[in-house]
């Protein structure tokens, strides 16, 4: 656990961080966000003592960070920054191995660890181990930066705009990958960003800062649903309802489909009581198509859905309500079925379900 108590940092007359108290629990992703110059980077760097606080204390697992030499402290804290800061004259392997080498790991343990980390960040070790930073794309370099920060398996990871210097598509992939790595490793992460979408996507809790102070520290859901004050409200912006639903999984809003027919069966409900279209599933519950209930009530009249149609006529159970909404808007439909990876029909989500949560 990281605990900052009334931490202040002055630079001459500038107060970069002003009486900040915050607690980040183990395994949590805490995202620091706020306008440029509000003190995010300074806060992050005080945690690993790249910057020393002017006042206040920082405790890690109850121990004051001042009680340890900074070099020792930093071995337990991974640090990844924008533009990575890879050493240009070292190979990918040597870059990742910096901290393990300092720790005196033997050669084979380092080689294995580098191999494992490259796989973890989605880079083929046979291709990348011996490359130099100049031979990497921005996204690849960023991945190596994350691998390096994780090299000695530190319990804490500090990340300063780690996905800031890449194009939007690569950024989204890196964020996705970060989330899956984090699900596996459960590091305690403090991440600085100026991108609210990134904060909403990655954070367990978001710390909004203004002029060196903490103005709200909350889950993305609460931050978007109930901003503390006018500043936070304007910061999270007019489209906060859309951002909010990107955090809501379709599975939490879906309901049973109103009309369902099994293969070989006939619609049991009265046609006037069901929507015009009923979904048809096979005997094990996999979606195979739909039925126009005004034409026929038997599953034999099914309009089958082929693999390519499946992608846009349904949403996967891993999708967010926001993805479901854009599917529905794209198709011009008011509801859409939710399926699992084996095409089992789990339920459906409607525009009304989404309207209800955004109106709350
Ligand atoms: P952010 O990361 O939110 O953009 P910073 O933490 O970098 O903000 O900076 C907070 C404030 O402290 C800014 O006004 C900045 O100019 C000032 N500052 C940061 N680092 C230094 C420094 N090394 N010397 C003087 N002023 C600094």
PDB file of C-alpha atoms and ligand atoms in Angstrom, residues 11 14-17 34-43 192, ligand 1:
ATOM      1  CA  UNK A  11      10.016  24.832  -6.279  1.00  0.00           C
ATOM      2  CA  UNK A  14       5.844  27.543  -7.073  1.00  0.00           C
ATOM      3  CA  UNK A  15       3.784  25.052  -5.095  1.00  0.00           C
ATOM      4  CA  UNK A  16       3.830  21.986  -7.392  1.00  0.00           C
ATOM      5  CA  UNK A  17       1.986  19.715  -4.943  1.00  0.00           C
ATOM      6  CA  UNK A  34      -5.726  16.938 -14.243  1.00  0.00           C
ATOM      7  CA  UNK A  35      -4.721  19.926 -16.331  1.00  0.00           C
ATOM      8  CA  UNK A  36      -1.095  20.385 -17.344  1.00  0.00           C
ATOM      9  CA  UNK A  37       1.031  21.690 -14.481  1.00  0.00           C
ATOM     10  CA  UNK A  38      -1.343  20.459 -11.734  1.00  0.00           C
ATOM     11  CA  UNK A  39       1.388  18.333 -10.126  1.00  0.00           C
ATOM     12  CA  UNK A  40       0.806  14.809 -11.471  1.00  0.00           C
ATOM     13  CA  UNK A  41       4.370  14.008 -12.504  1.00  0.00           C
ATOM     14  CA  UNK A  42       5.813  15.571  -9.371  1.00  0.00           C
ATOM     15  CA  UNK A  43       3.481  13.404  -7.270  1.00  0.00           C
ATOM     16  CA  UNK A 192      -0.290   9.640 -14.898  1.00  0.00           C
TER      17      UNK A 192
HETATM   18  P1  LIG B   1       1.914  17.877 -14.452  1.00  0.00           P
HETATM   19  O1  LIG B   1       2.634  16.575 -14.440  1.00  0.00           O
HETATM   20  O2  LIG B   1       0.552  17.810 -13.846  1.00  0.00           O
HETATM   21  O3  LIG B   1       1.895  18.551 -15.792  1.00  0.00           O
HETATM   22  P2  LIG B   1       4.169  18.773 -12.892  1.00  0.00           P
HETATM   23  O4  LIG B   1       4.162  17.925 -11.692  1.00  0.00           O
HETATM   24  O5  LIG B   1       5.144  18.457 -13.964  1.00  0.00           O
HETATM   25  O6  LIG B   1       2.704  18.888 -13.485  1.00  0.00           O
HETATM   26  O7  LIG B   1       4.448  20.279 -12.466  1.00  0.00           O
HETATM   27  C1  LIG B   1       3.723  20.951 -11.439  1.00  0.00           C
HETATM   28  C2  LIG B   1       4.244  22.381 -11.287  1.00  0.00           C
HETATM   29  O8  LIG B   1       5.567  22.373 -10.768  1.00  0.00           O
HETATM   30  C3  LIG B   1       4.319  23.163 -12.573  1.00  0.00           C
HETATM   31  O9  LIG B   1       4.004  24.509 -12.310  1.00  0.00           O
HETATM   32  C4  LIG B   1       5.766  23.034 -12.981  1.00  0.00           C
HETATM   33  O10 LIG B   1       6.159  24.119 -13.768  1.00  0.00           O
HETATM   34  C5  LIG B   1       6.469  23.001 -11.640  1.00  0.00           C
HETATM   35  N1  LIG B   1       7.707  22.195 -11.697  1.00  0.00           N
HETATM   36  C6  LIG B   1       7.774  20.877 -11.927  1.00  0.00           C
HETATM   37  N2  LIG B   1       9.047  20.438 -11.883  1.00  0.00           N
HETATM   38  C7  LIG B   1       9.803  21.531 -11.615  1.00  0.00           C
HETATM   39  C8  LIG B   1      11.204  21.749 -11.442  1.00  0.00           C
HETATM   40  N3  LIG B   1      12.092  20.747 -11.532  1.00  0.00           N
HETATM   41  N4  LIG B   1      11.618  23.015 -11.182  1.00  0.00           N
HETATM   42  C9  LIG B   1      10.733  24.017 -11.088  1.00  0.00           C
HETATM   43  N5  LIG B   1       9.405  23.895 -11.231  1.00  0.00           N
HETATM   44  C10 LIG B   1       8.948  22.673 -11.491  1.00  0.00           C
END
